Amino acid sequence: MSKCLMIQGTTSDAGKTTLVAGLGRLRARRGIKVAPFKPQNMALNSAVTEDGGEIGRAQALQALACRSSRALVITPISIHCASIQRSICGTSGQENLCREPS
């Protein structure tokens, strides 16, 4: 089994994304295969993956820094705010659920 490193933080804007990008680049330069992963991303901004899907821009930056693929597998679930009362959820880079409040 390969070794894993998990970066966690208790707040938004704590610097987790930047830290992961930096550590990932450092390890990639040393020849270690790096695969950043974020199970769910909630943001308005996204980047197109190599297979035509959608991931968060921060995860695209991490993939670039780690010299790894910008594939959907690094962020399988994305949530976008469409309005104050509506969210758009996506899995595997495709929008598949729009929910109105009841």
CSV table of N, CA and C in Angstrom, one decimal:
chain,number,residue,atom,x,y,z
A,1,MET,N,0.8,-1.2,0.0
A,1,MET,CA,0.0,0.0,0.0
A,1,MET,C,0.9,1.2,0.0
A,2,SER,N,0.5,2.2,-0.8
A,2,SER,CA,1.3,3.5,-0.8
A,2,SER,C,1.0,4.3,0.4
A,3,LYS,N,1.9,5.2,0.7
A,3,LYS,CA,1.7,6.1,1.8
A,3,LYS,C,0.9,7.3,1.4
A,4,CYS,N,0.1,7.8,2.3
A,4,CYS,CA,-0.8,8.9,2.0
A,4,CYS,C,-0.6,10.0,3.0
A,5,LEU,N,-0.9,11.3,2.6
A,5,LEU,CA,-0.8,12.4,3.4
A,5,LEU,C,-2.1,13.2,3.3
A,6,MET,N,-2.8,13.5,4.4
A,6,MET,CA,-4.1,14.2,4.3
A,6,MET,C,-3.8,15.6,5.0
A,7,ILE,N,-4.2,16.7,4.3
A,7,ILE,CA,-4.2,18.0,4.8
A,7,ILE,C,-5.6,18.4,5.2
A,8,GLN,N,-5.8,18.8,6.4
A,8,GLN,CA,-7.1,19.3,6.9
A,8,GLN,C,-7.0,20.6,7.5
A,9,GLY,N,-8.1,21.3,7.5
A,9,GLY,CA,-8.2,22.6,8.2
A,9,GLY,C,-9.6,22.8,8.7
A,10,THR,N,-9.7,23.7,9.7
A,10,THR,CA,-11.0,23.9,10.3
A,10,THR,C,-11.8,25.1,9.8
A,11,THR,N,-11.2,25.9,8.8
A,11,THR,CA,-11.8,27.0,8.3
A,11,THR,C,-11.6,27.1,6.8
A,12,SER,N,-12.4,27.9,6.1
A,12,SER,CA,-12.1,28.3,4.7
A,12,SER,C,-11.0,29.3,4.7
A,13,ASP,N,-10.3,29.4,3.6
A,13,ASP,CA,-9.2,30.4,3.5
A,13,ASP,C,-8.1,30.2,4.5
A,14,ALA,N,-7.9,29.0,4.9
A,14,ALA,CA,-6.8,28.7,5.8
A,14,ALA,C,-5.4,28.5,5.1
A,15,GLY,N,-5.5,28.3,3.8
A,15,GLY,CA,-4.3,28.0,3.1
A,15,GLY,C,-4.0,26.6,2.7
A,16,LYS,N,-5.1,25.7,2.9
A,16,LYS,CA,-4.9,24.3,2.5
A,16,LYS,C,-4.6,24.1,1.1
A,17,THR,N,-5.3,24.8,0.2
A,17,THR,CA,-5.0,24.6,-1.3
A,17,THR,C,-3.6,24.9,-1.6
A,18,THR,N,-3.1,26.0,-1.1
A,18,THR,CA,-1.8,26.5,-1.4
A,18,THR,C,-0.7,25.5,-0.8
A,19,LEU,N,-1.0,25.0,0.4
A,19,LEU,CA,-0.1,24.1,1.0
A,19,LEU,C,0.0,22.8,0.2
A,20,VAL,N,-1.2,22.3,-0.2
A,20,VAL,CA,-1.2,21.0,-1.0
A,20,VAL,C,-0.5,21.2,-2.3
A,21,ALA,N,-0.7,22.4,-3.0
A,21,ALA,CA,0.0,22.6,-4.2
A,21,ALA,C,1.5,22.6,-4.0
A,22,GLY,N,1.9,23.3,-3.0
A,22,GLY,CA,3.4,23.4,-2.7
A,22,GLY,C,4.0,22.0,-2.4
A,23,LEU,N,3.3,21.3,-1.5
A,23,LEU,CA,3.8,20.0,-1.1
A,23,LEU,C,3.8,19.0,-2.3
A,24,GLY,N,2.7,19.1,-3.1
A,24,GLY,CA,2.6,18.3,-4.2
A,24,GLY,C,3.7,18.5,-5.2
A,25,ARG,N,4.0,19.8,-5.5
A,25,ARG,CA,5.1,20.1,-6.4
A,25,ARG,C,6.4,19.6,-5.9
A,26,LEU,N,6.7,19.8,-4.6
A,26,LEU,CA,7.9,19.3,-4.0
A,26,LEU,C,8.1,17.8,-4.2
A,27,ARG,N,7.0,17.1,-4.0
A,27,ARG,CA,7.1,15.6,-4.1
A,27,ARG,C,7.2,15.2,-5.6
A,28,ALA,N,6.5,15.9,-6.5
A,28,ALA,CA,6.6,15.6,-7.9
A,28,ALA,C,8.0,15.8,-8.4
A,29,ARG,N,8.6,16.9,-8.0
A,29,ARG,CA,10.0,17.1,-8.4
A,29,ARG,C,11.0,16.0,-7.9
A,30,ARG,N,10.6,15.4,-6.8
A,30,ARG,CA,11.4,14.3,-6.3
A,30,ARG,C,11.1,12.9,-7.0
A,31,GLY,N,10.2,13.0,-7.9
A,31,GLY,CA,9.8,11.8,-8.7
A,31,GLY,C,8.7,10.9,-8.0
A,32,ILE,N,8.0,11.5,-7.0
A,32,ILE,CA,6.9,10.8,-6.4
A,32,ILE,C,5.6,11.1,-7.1
A,33,LYS,N,4.8,10.1,-7.4
A,33,LYS,CA,3.6,10.3,-8.0
A,33,LYS,C,2.6,10.9,-7.0
A,34,VAL,N,2.0,12.0,-7.4
A,34,VAL,CA,1.1,12.7,-6.5
A,34,VAL,C,-0.3,12.9,-7.1
A,35,ALA,N,-1.3,12.7,-6.3
A,35,ALA,CA,-2.7,12.8,-6.8
A,35,ALA,C,-3.5,13.5,-5.8
A,36,PRO,N,-3.7,14.9,-6.0
A,36,PRO,CA,-4.5,15.6,-5.1
A,36,PRO,C,-6.0,15.2,-5.3
A,37,PHE,N,-6.7,15.2,-4.2
A,37,PHE,CA,-8.1,14.8,-4.2
A,37,PHE,C,-8.9,15.6,-3.2
A,38,LYS,N,-10.1,16.1,-3.6
A,38,LYS,CA,-11.0,16.8,-2.8
A,38,LYS,C,-12.4,16.2,-3.1
A,39,PRO,N,-13.0,15.5,-2.2
A,39,PRO,CA,-14.3,14.7,-2.5
A,39,PRO,C,-15.4,15.6,-2.9
A,40,GLN,N,-15.5,16.8,-2.4
A,40,GLN,CA,-16.6,17.7,-2.8
A,40,GLN,C,-16.1,19.1,-2.8
A,41,ASN,N,-16.5,19.9,-3.8
A,41,ASN,CA,-16.1,21.3,-4.0
A,41,ASN,C,-17.3,22.2,-4.1
A,42,MET,N,-17.4,23.3,-3.4
A,42,MET,CA,-18.5,24.2,-3.5
A,42,MET,C,-17.9,25.6,-3.9
A,43,ALA,N,-18.1,25.9,-5.1
A,43,ALA,CA,-17.5,27.2,-5.6
A,43,ALA,C,-18.3,27.6,-6.9
A,44,LEU,N,-18.1,28.9,-7.2
A,44,LEU,CA,-18.8,29.4,-8.4
A,44,LEU,C,-17.9,29.2,-9.6
A,45,ASN,N,-16.6,29.1,-9.4
A,45,ASN,CA,-15.6,29.0,-10.5
A,45,ASN,C,-15.2,27.6,-10.7
A,46,SER,N,-15.0,27.3,-12.0
A,46,SER,CA,-14.6,25.9,-12.3
A,46,SER,C,-13.6,25.9,-13.5
A,47,ALA,N,-13.0,24.7,-13.6
A,47,ALA,CA,-12.0,24.5,-14.7
A,47,ALA,C,-12.5,23.3,-15.5
A,48,VAL,N,-12.2,23.3,-16.8
A,48,VAL,CA,-12.6,22.1,-17.6
A,48,VAL,C,-11.5,21.1,-17.5
A,49,THR,N,-12.0,19.8,-17.3
A,49,THR,CA,-11.0,18.7,-17.2
A,49,THR,C,-10.6,18.2,-18.6
A,50,GLU,N,-9.6,17.4,-18.6
A,50,GLU,CA,-9.1,16.8,-19.9
A,50,GLU,C,-10.2,16.0,-20.6
A,51,ASP,N,-11.1,15.4,-19.8
A,51,ASP,CA,-12.2,14.6,-20.4
A,51,ASP,C,-13.5,15.4,-20.6
A,52,GLY,N,-13.5,16.8,-20.5
A,52,GLY,CA,-14.6,17.6,-20.8
A,52,GLY,C,-15.5,17.8,-19.6
A,53,GLY,N,-15.2,17.4,-18.4
A,53,GLY,CA,-16.0,17.6,-17.2
A,53,GLY,C,-15.6,18.9,-16.6
A,54,GLU,N,-15.9,19.0,-15.3
A,54,GLU,CA,-15.7,20.2,-14.6
A,54,GLU,C,-15.2,19.9,-13.1
A,55,ILE,N,-14.1,20.7,-12.7
A,55,ILE,CA,-13.6,20.6,-11.4
A,55,ILE,C,-13.3,22.0,-10.9
A,56,GLY,N,-13.1,22.2,-9.6
A,56,GLY,CA,-12.8,23.5,-9.1
A,56,GLY,C,-11.5,24.0,-9.6
A,57,ARG,N,-11.4,25.3,-9.7
A,57,ARG,CA,-10.2,25.9,-10.2
A,57,ARG,C,-9.0,25.6,-9.2
A,58,ALA,N,-9.3,25.6,-8.0
A,58,ALA,CA,-8.2,25.3,-7.0
A,58,ALA,C,-7.7,23.9,-7.2
A,59,GLN,N,-8.5,23.0,-7.5
A,59,GLN,CA,-8.1,21.6,-7.7
A,59,GLN,C,-7.3,21.5,-9.0
A,60,ALA,N,-7.7,22.3,-10.0
A,60,ALA,CA,-7.0,22.3,-11.3
A,60,ALA,C,-5.6,22.9,-11.1
A,61,LEU,N,-5.5,23.9,-10.2
A,61,LEU,CA,-4.1,24.4,-9.9
A,61,LEU,C,-3.3,23.4,-9.1
A,62,GLN,N,-3.9,22.6,-8.2
A,62,GLN,CA,-3.2,21.6,-7.5
A,62,GLN,C,-2.7,20.5,-8.5
A,63,ALA,N,-3.6,20.1,-9.4
A,63,ALA,CA,-3.2,19.1,-10.4
A,63,ALA,C,-2.0,19.6,-11.2
A,64,LEU,N,-2.0,20.8,-11.6
A,64,LEU,CA,-0.9,21.4,-12.4
A,64,LEU,C,0.4,21.4,-11.6
A,65,ALA,N,0.3,21.9,-10.3
A,65,ALA,CA,1.5,21.9,-9.5
A,65,ALA,C,2.0,20.5,-9.2
A,66,CYS,N,1.1,19.5,-9.1
A,66,CYS,CA,1.6,18.1,-8.8
A,66,CYS,C,1.9,17.4,-10.1
A,67,ARG,N,1.8,18.0,-11.2
A,67,ARG,CA,2.1,17.4,-12.5
A,67,ARG,C,1.2,16.1,-12.7
A,68,SER,N,0.0,16.2,-12.3
A,68,SER,CA,-0.9,15.1,-12.5
A,68,SER,C,-2.1,15.5,-13.4
A,69,SER,N,-2.9,14.5,-13.7
A,69,SER,CA,-4.0,14.7,-14.6
A,69,SER,C,-5.1,15.6,-14.0
A,70,ARG,N,-5.7,16.5,-14.8
A,70,ARG,CA,-6.9,17.2,-14.4
A,70,ARG,C,-8.1,16.4,-14.7
A,71,ALA,N,-8.3,15.3,-14.0
A,71,ALA,CA,-9.4,14.4,-14.3
A,71,ALA,C,-10.5,14.6,-13.2
A,72,LEU,N,-11.7,14.2,-13.6
A,72,LEU,CA,-12.8,14.3,-12.7
A,72,LEU,C,-12.7,13.6,-11.4
A,73,VAL,N,-11.8,12.6,-11.4
A,73,VAL,CA,-11.7,11.7,-10.2
A,73,VAL,C,-11.1,12.6,-9.0
A,74,ILE,N,-10.5,13.7,-9.2
A,74,ILE,CA,-9.9,14.5,-8.1
A,74,ILE,C,-11.0,15.3,-7.4
A,75,THR,N,-12.1,15.6,-8.0
A,75,THR,CA,-13.2,16.2,-7.4
A,75,THR,C,-14.5,15.7,-8.0
A,76,PRO,N,-15.0,14.5,-7.4
A,76,PRO,CA,-16.2,13.9,-8.0
A,76,PRO,C,-17.5,14.6,-7.8
A,77,ILE,N,-17.6,15.4,-6.8
A,77,ILE,CA,-18.9,16.1,-6.5
A,77,ILE,C,-18.7,17.6,-6.5
A,78,SER,N,-19.5,18.4,-7.3
A,78,SER,CA,-19.4,19.8,-7.2
A,78,SER,C,-20.7,20.4,-7.0
A,79,ILE,N,-20.7,21.5,-6.2
A,79,ILE,CA,-22.0,22.2,-5.9
A,79,ILE,C,-21.8,23.7,-6.3
A,80,HIS,N,-22.7,24.2,-7.0
A,80,HIS,CA,-22.7,25.6,-7.4
A,80,HIS,C,-24.0,26.3,-7.0
A,81,CYS,N,-23.8,27.6,-6.5
A,81,CYS,CA,-25.0,28.3,-6.1
A,81,CYS,C,-25.5,29.0,-7.4
A,82,ALA,N,-26.8,28.7,-7.8
A,82,ALA,CA,-27.4,29.3,-8.9
A,82,ALA,C,-28.1,30.6,-8.6
A,83,SER,N,-28.7,30.6,-7.4
A,83,SER,CA,-29.4,31.8,-6.8
A,83,SER,C,-29.4,31.7,-5.3
A,84,ILE,N,-30.0,32.6,-4.7
A,84,ILE,CA,-30.1,32.5,-3.2
A,84,ILE,C,-30.9,31.3,-2.7
A,85,GLN,N,-31.8,30.8,-3.6
A,85,GLN,CA,-32.6,29.7,-3.1
A,85,GLN,C,-32.4,28.4,-4.0
A,86,ARG,N,-31.4,28.4,-4.8
A,86,ARG,CA,-31.2,27.2,-5.7
A,86,ARG,C,-29.7,26.9,-5.9
A,87,SER,N,-29.5,25.6,-5.8
A,87,SER,CA,-28.1,25.1,-6.0
A,87,SER,C,-28.1,24.1,-7.1
A,88,ILE,N,-27.0,24.0,-7.8
A,88,ILE,CA,-26.8,23.0,-8.9
A,88,ILE,C,-25.7,22.1,-8.4
A,89,CYS,N,-26.0,20.8,-8.4
A,89,CYS,CA,-25.1,19.8,-7.9
A,89,CYS,C,-24.6,19.0,-9.1
A,90,GLY,N,-23.4,18.6,-9.1
A,90,GLY,CA,-22.9,17.8,-10.2
A,90,GLY,C,-22.1,16.6,-9.7
A,91,THR,N,-22.2,15.5,-10.4
A,91,THR,CA,-21.3,14.4,-10.1
A,91,THR,C,-20.6,14.0,-11.4
A,92,SER,N,-19.4,13.6,-11.3
A,92,SER,CA,-18.6,13.3,-12.5
A,92,SER,C,-18.6,14.4,-13.5
A,93,GLY,N,-18.6,15.6,-13.1
A,93,GLY,CA,-18.5,16.7,-14.0
A,93,GLY,C,-19.8,17.1,-14.8
A,94,GLN,N,-20.9,16.4,-14.5
A,94,GLN,CA,-22.1,16.7,-15.2
A,94,GLN,C,-23.2,17.2,-14.2
A,95,GLU,N,-23.9,18.3,-14.5
A,95,GLU,CA,-25.0,18.7,-13.7
A,95,GLU,C,-26.1,17.7,-13.7
A,96,ASN,N,-26.6,17.3,-12.6
A,96,ASN,CA,-27.6,16.3,-12.6
A,96,ASN,C,-28.7,16.5,-11.5
A,97,LEU,N,-28.6,17.5,-10.8
A,97,LEU,CA,-29.7,17.7,-9.8
A,97,LEU,C,-29.8,19.2,-9.5
A,98,CYS,N,-31.0,19.7,-9.7
A,98,CYS,CA,-31.3,21.1,-9.3
A,98,CYS,C,-32.4,21.0,-8.2
A,99,ARG,N,-32.2,21.6,-7.1
A,99,ARG,CA,-33.2,21.5,-6.0
A,99,ARG,C,-33.7,22.8,-5.6
A,100,GLU,N,-35.0,23.0,-5.6
A,100,GLU,CA,-35.7,24.1,-5.1
A,100,GLU,C,-36.1,23.9,-3.7
A,101,PRO,N,-36.0,24.9,-2.8
A,101,PRO,CA,-36.4,24.7,-1.4
A,101,PRO,C,-37.9,24.4,-1.4
A,102,SER,N,-38.3,23.5,-0.4
A,102,SER,CA,-39.7,23.2,-0.3
A,102,SER,C,-40.4,23.9,0.8
